[in-house]
């Protein structure tokens, strides 16, 4: 199988990025030490190529009603220039993907979905349009996307745009210029830091990457992207959430905003929202030495509860951290459990998400 | 990168032989592939091991990697400073970042180890 390349592939190679197969995409796992890259984003700023993610546009008089019928969050509650985080679900409430929807106008919405779910999501969304008066355009291959993240990101970017970036609140989007080029800019990201994500046509995104590099933003690879999101307790599709988990179980009840209209999966999701789930995705911090990894068993005494859905090293805490689904009665912050690390039981403490 | 006075394995351990004892670590290539090493699990002193047996785990921020004993024998010392400072493997893979010392039970096995030139060519074949 030929690996897919983003428009920025040549730049990653030239910058010394270590390229790996990431779900069929040849992407940089790191340019230098992943821990240094992680700290750069927590303490200052860095840039990520996220062009492998899927970008759709839904347009038409009923675009809002249509999207609202697909997801548990309140798309009809969006005003122009605002975005929301949500999921698409099966009729049983299982998560098919998590995604971001942004409203440009009453007749135009943008959607960003996970790279590995791009084809699935496009077909799934198309198959549900039915009589809704709207159409979907997949802009993934014509455009690229860069995330600019970190406490210093917006201030350092501000001189290069006419938009008052520093004043932008999270989950807002604008069409503006960056380095003189037209872009779509949203104050979103996957690091838990301030910052934004920029979408532009492929030839423009290359120029913007070069300008960002010249402006001193270091490129950040997938390894740091994962440790940054894990410390913040953000779900990774395919690991922490999938078809066998619901938004409520995943701790995403804050994104379920019933507005009186039906949505796919509403029976299960709303019932769990009301009566509470029987298990919950929690964060945990290792109390002993070692690094928890995806799949390691989480135990209460001798009872195996579930495999950890995510695990790794937290550079901020200098400790192992992870996430797992545990019975609701064991989900309280501070609960002591254990994780099996190659036959050794290491104590863990349930922690509030985000863990840092 | 690959000192001539050391021996190597295709699984990226290095071995410094002195009499019937040997000091073992992971190669510069291995530490570079792993990147930031954040945790090391070392064998117990006194453990008898066979050549090729998994005896240590070196974990980076990205992954956990098994380290295999390149020789049969008894573990006679481990590098305890790695418990507090696992990053020594990154900064000094052939020096302060050594993993363990072993007393060989079958010194003939040394003949099966790779010299620096052969190790370098196995790396070239991998890429």
Coordinates of C-alpha atoms in Angstrom, one line a residue, chain A residues 18 29-30 33-36 223 289-291 293 296 313 341-342 344, chain B residues 32-36 38-39 41 57 59-64 83-84:
Chain A
X18 CA 11.2 10.9 11.5
X29 CA 6.4 11.2 14.7
X30 CA 9.1 13.7 15.9
X33 CA 13.0 14.8 21.3
X34 CA 9.3 14.3 21.7
X35 CA 9.6 15.4 25.3
X36 CA 11.3 18.7 24.2
X223 CA 4.4 11.6 19.6
X289 CA 7.3 3.6 38.8
X290 CA 6.6 2.6 35.2
X291 CA 4.7 3.7 32.1
X293 CA 0.3 1.6 27.9
X296 CA -2.6 -2.9 30.1
X313 CA 4.4 9.2 29.9
X341 CA 2.7 -3.6 34.0
X342 CA 4.2 -6.8 32.6
X344 CA 3.8 -6.1 38.2
Chain B
X32 CA 18.1 7.3 19.1
X33 CA 15.2 5.2 17.8
X34 CA 13.6 5.2 21.2
X35 CA 14.3 8.9 21.9
X36 CA 13.5 10.2 25.4
X38 CA 11.9 7.7 30.8
X39 CA 11.9 4.4 32.6
X41 CA 13.2 -2.1 34.3
X57 CA 12.8 -3.1 29.4
X59 CA 10.8 2.6 27.9
X60 CA 10.8 5.9 26.0
X61 CA 8.0 8.4 25.9
X62 CA 6.9 6.6 22.7
X63 CA 7.3 2.9 23.4
X64 CA 8.6 0.0 25.6
X83 CA 16.3 4.4 38.3
X84 CA 16.6 8.1 39.0

